[in-house]
Amino acid sequence: MAEGFLTTHVLDTARGVPAAGLRIELYRLSGGREKLAEAVTNADGRTDAPILPAEGFATGLYELVFHAGDYLRASGQAGGEPLFLDRVPIRFGISEEAAHYHVPLLLSPYGYSTYRGS
């Protein structure tokens, strides 16, 4: 059984705060697109538990979809429609079964970045 797990968090870099209340979906990409999980960030901009815990963890290709547009509208940062950023997909690979993968999103209304955290 795999020992690794996947976590994420979202920081609102325009306001300098965690992005609370942002919906995130997780998909496994393997000959198709299988939805594995859905979560909403807490007051710290994190999910309450790993979005992919050890019991579901496996190597492969994944996609996190951050529903940034809903968050930006709710926080008064949306600007005009259509939004510049609405859903932000991040595709990444997991190659180590025993590792902790952390994929955060740094978000503003007109840009974002990510990295493999710890």
PDB file of N, CA and C in Angstrom, residues 52-87:
ATOM      1  N   LEU A  52      -5.905  13.821  -1.370  1.00  0.00           N
ATOM      2  CA  LEU A  52      -5.703  12.426  -1.770  1.00  0.00           C
ATOM      3  C   LEU A  52      -4.935  11.744  -0.643  1.00  0.00           C
ATOM      4  N   PRO A  53      -5.649  11.033   0.243  1.00  0.00           N
ATOM      5  CA  PRO A  53      -4.987  10.371   1.361  1.00  0.00           C
ATOM      6  C   PRO A  53      -4.249   9.119   0.922  1.00  0.00           C
ATOM      7  N   ALA A  54      -3.475   8.552   1.819  1.00  0.00           N
ATOM      8  CA  ALA A  54      -2.634   7.389   1.522  1.00  0.00           C
ATOM      9  C   ALA A  54      -3.428   6.231   0.944  1.00  0.00           C
ATOM     10  N   GLU A  55      -4.645   5.986   1.431  1.00  0.00           N
ATOM     11  CA  GLU A  55      -5.402   4.830   0.953  1.00  0.00           C
ATOM     12  C   GLU A  55      -5.818   4.938  -0.519  1.00  0.00           C
ATOM     13  N   GLY A  56      -5.815   6.121  -1.105  1.00  0.00           N
ATOM     14  CA  GLY A  56      -6.132   6.280  -2.520  1.00  0.00           C
ATOM     15  C   GLY A  56      -4.949   6.696  -3.373  1.00  0.00           C
ATOM     16  N   PHE A  57      -3.800   6.829  -2.744  1.00  0.00           N
ATOM     17  CA  PHE A  57      -2.615   7.375  -3.396  1.00  0.00           C
ATOM     18  C   PHE A  57      -1.982   6.362  -4.343  1.00  0.00           C
ATOM     19  N   ALA A  58      -1.631   6.803  -5.535  1.00  0.00           N
ATOM     20  CA  ALA A  58      -0.956   5.955  -6.522  1.00  0.00           C
ATOM     21  C   ALA A  58      -0.172   6.855  -7.465  1.00  0.00           C
ATOM     22  N   THR A  59       0.853   6.298  -8.078  1.00  0.00           N
ATOM     23  CA  THR A  59       1.597   7.065  -9.076  1.00  0.00           C
ATOM     24  C   THR A  59       0.702   7.295 -10.287  1.00  0.00           C
ATOM     25  N   GLY A  60       1.026   8.323 -11.052  1.00  0.00           N
ATOM     26  CA  GLY A  60       0.255   8.607 -12.252  1.00  0.00           C
ATOM     27  C   GLY A  60       0.126  10.094 -12.500  1.00  0.00           C
ATOM     28  N   LEU A  61      -0.751  10.435 -13.438  1.00  0.00           N
ATOM     29  CA  LEU A  61      -1.021  11.829 -13.790  1.00  0.00           C
ATOM     30  C   LEU A  61      -2.312  12.279 -13.125  1.00  0.00           C
ATOM     31  N   TYR A  62      -2.289  13.509 -12.631  1.00  0.00           N
ATOM     32  CA  TYR A  62      -3.426  14.059 -11.895  1.00  0.00           C
ATOM     33  C   TYR A  62      -3.708  15.483 -12.361  1.00  0.00           C
ATOM     34  N   GLU A  63      -4.895  15.962 -12.007  1.00  0.00           N
ATOM     35  CA  GLU A  63      -5.269  17.342 -12.277  1.00  0.00           C
ATOM     36  C   GLU A  63      -6.066  17.882 -11.100  1.00  0.00           C
ATOM     37  N   LEU A  64      -5.613  18.987 -10.568  1.00  0.00           N
ATOM     38  CA  LEU A  64      -6.380  19.758  -9.593  1.00  0.00           C
ATOM     39  C   LEU A  64      -7.068  20.881 -10.360  1.00  0.00           C
ATOM     40  N   VAL A  65      -8.361  21.080 -10.114  1.00  0.00           N
ATOM     41  CA  VAL A  65      -9.096  22.175 -10.733  1.00  0.00           C
ATOM     42  C   VAL A  65      -9.554  23.100  -9.610  1.00  0.00           C
ATOM     43  N   PHE A  66      -9.035  24.305  -9.618  1.00  0.00           N
ATOM     44  CA  PHE A  66      -9.368  25.315  -8.618  1.00  0.00           C
ATOM     45  C   PHE A  66     -10.454  26.228  -9.190  1.00  0.00           C
ATOM     46  N   HIS A  67     -11.560  26.354  -8.497  1.00  0.00           N
ATOM     47  CA  HIS A  67     -12.673  27.180  -8.958  1.00  0.00           C
ATOM     48  C   HIS A  67     -12.430  28.627  -8.507  1.00  0.00           C
ATOM     49  N   ALA A  68     -11.440  29.233  -9.144  1.00  0.00           N
ATOM     50  CA  ALA A  68     -10.975  30.568  -8.774  1.00  0.00           C
ATOM     51  C   ALA A  68     -12.033  31.634  -9.029  1.00  0.00           C
ATOM     52  N   GLY A  69     -12.775  31.512 -10.107  1.00  0.00           N
ATOM     53  CA  GLY A  69     -13.769  32.524 -10.450  1.00  0.00           C
ATOM     54  C   GLY A  69     -14.817  32.709  -9.371  1.00  0.00           C
ATOM     55  N   ASP A  70     -15.324  31.615  -8.841  1.00  0.00           N
ATOM     56  CA  ASP A  70     -16.321  31.706  -7.770  1.00  0.00           C
ATOM     57  C   ASP A  70     -15.739  32.424  -6.560  1.00  0.00           C
ATOM     58  N   TYR A  71     -14.488  32.092  -6.231  1.00  0.00           N
ATOM     59  CA  TYR A  71     -13.819  32.746  -5.104  1.00  0.00           C
ATOM     60  C   TYR A  71     -13.611  34.236  -5.378  1.00  0.00           C
ATOM     61  N   LEU A  72     -13.147  34.581  -6.566  1.00  0.00           N
ATOM     62  CA  LEU A  72     -12.883  35.983  -6.900  1.00  0.00           C
ATOM     63  C   LEU A  72     -14.169  36.801  -6.886  1.00  0.00           C
ATOM     64  N   ARG A  73     -15.271  36.220  -7.383  1.00  0.00           N
ATOM     65  CA  ARG A  73     -16.558  36.924  -7.317  1.00  0.00           C
ATOM     66  C   ARG A  73     -16.965  37.159  -5.866  1.00  0.00           C
ATOM     67  N   ALA A  74     -16.880  36.119  -5.038  1.00  0.00           N
ATOM     68  CA  ALA A  74     -17.302  36.207  -3.640  1.00  0.00           C
ATOM     69  C   ALA A  74     -16.446  37.189  -2.840  1.00  0.00           C
ATOM     70  N   SER A  75     -15.181  37.361  -3.224  1.00  0.00           N
ATOM     71  CA  SER A  75     -14.285  38.264  -2.493  1.00  0.00           C
ATOM     72  C   SER A  75     -14.246  39.666  -3.099  1.00  0.00           C
ATOM     73  N   GLY A  76     -15.078  39.923  -4.098  1.00  0.00           N
ATOM     74  CA  GLY A  76     -15.157  41.257  -4.693  1.00  0.00           C
ATOM     75  C   GLY A  76     -14.017  41.605  -5.624  1.00  0.00           C
ATOM     76  N   GLN A  77     -13.307  40.608  -6.135  1.00  0.00           N
ATOM     77  CA  GLN A  77     -12.144  40.857  -6.989  1.00  0.00           C
ATOM     78  C   GLN A  77     -12.374  40.475  -8.442  1.00  0.00           C
ATOM     79  N   ALA A  78     -13.588  40.155  -8.801  1.00  0.00           N
ATOM     80  CA  ALA A  78     -13.844  39.536 -10.102  1.00  0.00           C
ATOM     81  C   ALA A  78     -13.583  40.456 -11.287  1.00  0.00           C
ATOM     82  N   GLY A  79     -13.928  41.712 -11.209  1.00  0.00           N
ATOM     83  CA  GLY A  79     -13.816  42.571 -12.386  1.00  0.00           C
ATOM     84  C   GLY A  79     -14.922  42.245 -13.369  1.00  0.00           C
ATOM     85  N   GLY A  80     -14.696  42.500 -14.644  1.00  0.00           N
ATOM     86  CA  GLY A  80     -15.718  42.287 -15.664  1.00  0.00           C
ATOM     87  C   GLY A  80     -15.860  40.835 -16.078  1.00  0.00           C
ATOM     88  N   GLU A  81     -17.013  40.554 -16.674  1.00  0.00           N
ATOM     89  CA  GLU A  81     -17.290  39.206 -17.202  1.00  0.00           C
ATOM     90  C   GLU A  81     -17.013  39.203 -18.695  1.00  0.00           C
ATOM     91  N   PRO A  82     -16.473  38.160 -19.251  1.00  0.00           N
ATOM     92  CA  PRO A  82     -16.014  36.980 -18.527  1.00  0.00           C
ATOM     93  C   PRO A  82     -14.733  37.278 -17.763  1.00  0.00           C
ATOM     94  N   LEU A  83     -14.535  36.529 -16.715  1.00  0.00           N
ATOM     95  CA  LEU A  83     -13.345  36.711 -15.888  1.00  0.00           C
ATOM     96  C   LEU A  83     -12.096  36.319 -16.657  1.00  0.00           C
ATOM     97  N   PHE A  84     -11.000  36.946 -16.338  1.00  0.00           N
ATOM     98  CA  PHE A  84      -9.724  36.551 -16.924  1.00  0.00           C
ATOM     99  C   PHE A  84      -9.371  35.130 -16.467  1.00  0.00           C
ATOM    100  N   LEU A  85      -9.524  34.858 -15.170  1.00  0.00           N
ATOM    101  CA  LEU A  85      -9.312  33.513 -14.623  1.00  0.00           C
ATOM    102  C   LEU A  85     -10.619  33.020 -14.019  1.00  0.00           C
ATOM    103  N   ASP A  86     -11.039  31.840 -14.432  1.00  0.00           N
ATOM    104  CA  ASP A  86     -12.239  31.240 -13.861  1.00  0.00           C
ATOM    105  C   ASP A  86     -11.857  29.938 -13.178  1.00  0.00           C
ATOM    106  N   ARG A  87     -11.698  28.895 -13.934  1.00  0.00           N
ATOM    107  CA  ARG A  87     -11.196  27.635 -13.389  1.00  0.00           C
ATOM    108  C   ARG A  87      -9.722  27.501 -13.742  1.00  0.00           C
TER     109      ARG A  87
END
